[in-house]
Structure formats: structure tokens, C-alpha cells
Coordinates of C-alpha atoms in Angstrom, one line a residue:
X1453 CA 21.3 5.2 -18.0
X1454 CA 18.0 6.7 -19.2
X1455 CA 17.2 10.4 -18.4
X1456 CA 14.1 9.5 -16.4
X1457 CA 16.0 7.6 -13.8
X1458 CA 19.0 10.0 -13.7
X1459 CA 16.6 13.0 -13.1
X1460 CA 15.3 11.3 -9.9
X1461 CA 18.5 9.6 -8.7
X1462 CA 21.1 12.3 -9.3
X1463 CA 20.0 14.9 -6.8
X1464 CA 22.4 17.8 -6.0
X1465 CA 23.8 15.9 -3.0
X1466 CA 24.5 12.9 -5.2
X1467 CA 26.1 15.0 -7.9
X1468 CA 28.3 16.6 -5.2
X1469 CA 29.4 13.1 -4.2
X1470 CA 30.1 12.2 -7.8
X1471 CA 32.2 15.3 -8.2
X1472 CA 34.1 14.5 -5.0
X1473 CA 34.9 11.0 -6.1
X1474 CA 35.7 11.9 -9.8
X1475 CA 32.7 10.3 -11.5
X1476 CA 30.7 13.4 -12.3
X1477 CA 31.9 13.8 -15.8
X1478 CA 31.2 10.2 -16.7
X1479 CA 27.6 10.5 -15.4
X1480 CA 26.9 14.0 -16.8
X1481 CA 25.8 12.5 -20.1
X1482 CA 22.9 10.8 -18.2
X1483 CA 21.4 14.3 -17.5
X1484 CA 21.7 15.5 -21.1
X1485 CA 18.3 17.0 -21.9
X1486 CA 18.5 15.5 -25.4
X1487 CA 18.6 12.1 -23.8
X1488 CA 15.3 10.3 -23.1
X1489 CA 13.9 7.0 -22.0
X1490 CA 13.4 5.1 -18.8
X1491 CA 9.8 6.1 -18.3
X1492 CA 7.8 3.7 -20.5
X1493 CA 8.0 0.0 -20.0
X1494 CA 8.9 -1.9 -23.2
X1495 CA 8.7 -5.5 -24.2
X1496 CA 12.0 -6.3 -22.5
X1497 CA 10.9 -4.8 -19.2
X1498 CA 7.4 -6.4 -19.4
X1499 CA 8.8 -9.9 -20.1
X1500 CA 11.3 -9.6 -17.2
X1501 CA 8.7 -8.4 -14.8
X1502 CA 6.2 -11.1 -15.8
X1503 CA 8.9 -13.8 -15.1
X1504 CA 9.7 -12.8 -11.6
X1505 CA 8.5 -14.6 -8.5
X1506 CA 9.8 -12.1 -6.0
X1507 CA 10.9 -8.5 -5.6
X1508 CA 12.1 -6.0 -2.9
X1509 CA 9.9 -3.0 -2.2
X1510 CA 11.0 0.2 -0.4
X1511 CA 8.7 2.8 1.1
X1512 CA 9.5 5.8 3.3
X1513 CA 7.9 6.6 6.7
X1514 CA 6.5 9.9 7.7
X1515 CA 9.6 10.3 9.9
X1516 CA 11.9 9.8 6.9
X1517 CA 13.0 6.2 7.6
X1518 CA 13.2 3.8 4.6
X1519 CA 11.5 0.4 4.9
X1520 CA 12.4 -2.5 2.6
X1521 CA 10.1 -5.5 2.4
X1522 CA 10.0 -8.6 0.2
X1523 CA 7.1 -9.4 -1.9
X1524 CA 6.7 -12.7 -3.8
X1525 CA 4.4 -15.2 -5.4
X1526 CA 4.1 -17.3 -8.5
X1527 CA 5.8 -15.9 -11.6
X1528 CA 3.6 -13.1 -12.9
X1529 CA 2.3 -12.0 -9.5
X1530 CA 3.5 -8.5 -10.5
X1531 CA 1.5 -7.5 -13.5
X1532 CA 2.3 -5.0 -16.2
X1533 CA -1.0 -3.2 -16.9
X1534 CA 0.3 -0.7 -19.4
X1535 CA 3.5 1.0 -20.4
X1536 CA 3.5 3.1 -17.2
X1537 CA 1.5 1.0 -14.7
X1538 CA 2.3 -2.2 -12.8
X1539 CA 0.3 -3.8 -10.0
X1540 CA -0.1 -6.7 -7.7
X1541 CA -2.5 -8.2 -5.2
X1542 CA -1.3 -7.4 -1.7
X1543 CA -1.7 -10.4 0.5
X1544 CA -2.6 -10.6 4.2
X1545 CA 0.5 -10.7 6.4
X1546 CA 1.5 -10.2 10.0
X1547 CA -0.9 -7.2 10.2
X1548 CA 1.9 -4.7 11.0
X1549 CA 0.9 -2.6 7.9
X1550 CA 4.2 -0.7 7.8
X1551 CA 4.3 -0.5 4.0
X1552 CA 0.6 0.4 3.8
X1553 CA 1.0 3.1 6.5
X1554 CA 4.0 4.5 4.8
X1555 CA 2.2 4.7 1.4
X1556 CA -0.8 6.5 3.0
X1557 CA 1.6 9.3 3.9
X1558 CA 4.1 9.2 1.0
X1559 CA 3.2 7.5 -2.3
X1560 CA 6.8 7.1 -3.4
X1561 CA 7.9 3.5 -3.9
X1562 CA 11.0 1.8 -5.2
X1563 CA 11.3 -1.8 -6.5
X1564 CA 14.3 -4.0 -7.2
X1565 CA 13.7 -7.1 -9.3
X1566 CA 16.5 -9.7 -9.8
X1567 CA 17.0 -12.6 -12.0
X1568 CA 19.7 -14.4 -10.1
X1569 CA 20.4 -17.1 -12.6
X1570 CA 21.0 -14.7 -15.4
X1571 CA 22.5 -11.9 -13.2
X1572 CA 20.0 -9.2 -14.3
X1573 CA 18.5 -6.5 -12.2
X1574 CA 15.8 -4.0 -12.9
X1575 CA 15.2 -1.0 -10.6
X1576 CA 11.8 0.8 -10.7
X1577 CA 10.7 4.0 -9.1
X1578 CA 7.1 5.0 -9.0
X1579 CA 4.1 6.3 -7.1
X1580 CA 1.7 3.8 -5.6
X1581 CA -2.1 3.8 -5.0
X1582 CA -3.7 1.4 -2.6
X1583 CA -6.9 0.0 -4.0
X1584 CA -9.5 -1.9 -2.0
X1585 CA -12.0 -2.4 -4.8
X1586 CA -12.9 -6.1 -5.0
X1587 CA -13.0 -6.3 -8.8
X1588 CA -9.5 -4.8 -9.1
X1589 CA -8.1 -7.2 -6.5
X1590 CA -9.8 -10.1 -8.3
X1591 CA -8.1 -9.1 -11.6
X1592 CA -4.7 -9.0 -10.1
X1593 CA -4.7 -12.0 -7.8
X1594 CA -4.0 -15.5 -9.1
X1595 CA -5.9 -18.6 -8.1
X1596 CA -3.5 -19.3 -5.2
X1597 CA -3.9 -15.8 -3.7
X1598 CA -7.2 -16.1 -1.8
X1599 CA -6.1 -13.8 1.1
X1600 CA -5.4 -10.6 -0.8
X1601 CA -6.5 -7.6 1.2
X1602 CA -6.0 -4.9 -1.4
X1603 CA -4.3 -4.1 -4.7
X1604 CA -1.3 -2.0 -5.1
X1605 CA -1.1 0.0 -8.4
X1606 CA 2.2 1.7 -9.2
X1607 CA 2.6 4.4 -11.8
X1608 CA 6.2 4.1 -13.1
X1609 CA 8.2 7.3 -12.9
X1610 CA 11.5 5.8 -14.0
X1611 CA 13.4 2.5 -14.4
X1612 CA 16.9 1.4 -15.1
X1613 CA 18.7 -1.8 -15.8
X1614 CA 21.4 -2.1 -13.1
X1615 CA 24.8 -3.5 -13.8
X1616 CA 25.2 -7.2 -12.8
X1617 CA 28.5 -6.6 -10.9
X1618 CA 28.6 -8.3 -7.5
X1619 CA 25.3 -10.2 -8.1
X1620 CA 25.8 -13.8 -6.9
X1621 CA 24.8 -16.6 -9.2
X1622 CA 21.8 -18.5 -7.7
X1623 CA 19.2 -20.9 -9.0
X1624 CA 15.8 -21.9 -7.9
X1625 CA 15.2 -25.6 -7.2
X1626 CA 13.3 -25.8 -10.5
X1627 CA 16.1 -24.1 -12.4
X1628 CA 18.7 -26.3 -10.8
X1629 CA 16.8 -29.5 -11.6
X1630 CA 16.4 -28.3 -15.2
X1631 CA 20.1 -27.7 -15.5
X1632 CA 20.9 -31.2 -14.3
X1633 CA 18.3 -32.7 -16.6
X1634 CA 20.0 -31.0 -19.5
X1635 CA 23.4 -32.3 -18.3
X1636 CA 22.0 -35.8 -18.1
X1637 CA 20.6 -35.5 -21.6
X1638 CA 23.9 -34.3 -23.0
X1639 CA 25.7 -37.1 -21.2
X1640 CA 23.3 -39.8 -22.5
X1641 CA 23.7 -38.5 -26.1
X1642 CA 27.5 -38.6 -25.8
X1643 CA 27.3 -42.2 -24.5
X1644 CA 25.1 -43.2 -27.5
X1645 CA 27.5 -41.5 -29.9
X1646 CA 30.5 -43.3 -28.4
X1647 CA 28.7 -46.7 -28.4
X1648 CA 27.8 -46.2 -32.0
X1649 CA 31.4 -45.6 -32.9
X1650 CA 32.6 -48.7 -31.0
X1651 CA 29.9 -50.7 -32.7
X1652 CA 31.0 -49.4 -36.1
X1653 CA 34.6 -50.6 -35.6
X1654 CA 33.4 -54.0 -34.3
X1655 CA 34.1 -53.5 -30.6
X1656 CA 32.1 -55.6 -28.1
X1657 CA 29.9 -53.5 -25.8
X1658 CA 29.2 -54.7 -22.3

């Protein structure tokens, strides 16, 4: 676990719980001041983010309640703009504006991105800025996103690759079809190999 994430996540209350349950010593290394990382997105993080077609986004209300919402689109709807900035075009929805209202009062945001088929999970914490500039929105939205109301730019404060334990294995329809196409290809190759062997020994094929 990188220092950037541990510094945010391991509050005094969290550390007290770790001590109570016997995991404080194991996690103390994460807060070692000589340890670093978890603040600048690298190639691995950038590629993972660019491949996602959905994410879960959490904000906090002025009364302290967390609010989690799903955001999705074509792969790449969430863009990596630089090593500490990501953003997306925020589309028109049901006009409740809960996330938007929350962010006006508290810019903290947390994201969870999951690759279900490979059981990988990336957690990101940052501070968000709501942008209504038409040019910024245009740069972030894709051709199928004509109803974007604003852009959301997030300055990454910390990230961490979460362990895959308990993540169910799931596939999109496209991934599932691709897997079956590969299975059919392997089966056809095997049939051809066996037919070639039978032909080589003089066997009659149907």
C-alpha cells in the first residue's frame, strides 16, 4: 500500500480499530515516512482507467452522509489528463443533482474502478472541480455523449490497487462472446489436427 493512500485512509480512528483487531503492526509499514508513491498515476493506472466503461463515485453531503453513484460510458469515458488529473463529461441525468450539490460544498471524491473479468480493482481519492466551460466539455465528451452538462476534473490525491479477494468473476457480453469465439477456434484446430492424423494412417473420414 502506497504512503499517499495510507496517509488519507489510516485516520486515528482507523488505526485504533487496527490495534483492536491485531492488524496495526502489519499496516504500520504503510505509514513509514520513507515510503512513497500512490499520488502520481503511472502507465499501469492510466491504461487501466482508459479501458474502463464504468465506475462508482462517492461524494459527501453537507450533513455528512456519503452518496455513491454509478458513472459509465464507452471505454475511455474517464480520461487521464496528466499524472495527477483525470476527468469526464458529466451527462444529463434525472436532475436530482445530488453529486453536483455535494461537490459544491465538499470537493472530496472517491472512485472505485473494477475490471471484473481480470478481478482487478483501483481505488482513487481526489478533489473535484465542476467545469461548465463548453470547450473543456467538448474535449472530454465522446461522439455519443451529446447531453453532457458539465465536466468533472479530479485532482488525484491518492490511489491504491485493492486486493481481488471476494471480487466475483464477471464478463461483459462482448468479453463472453470473445471467449467463446476463442474456444470454437481451439476446437476447430483440434478437429483439423485429429483429422490429419486419421488421414495419415489411412482412415476414412465421414
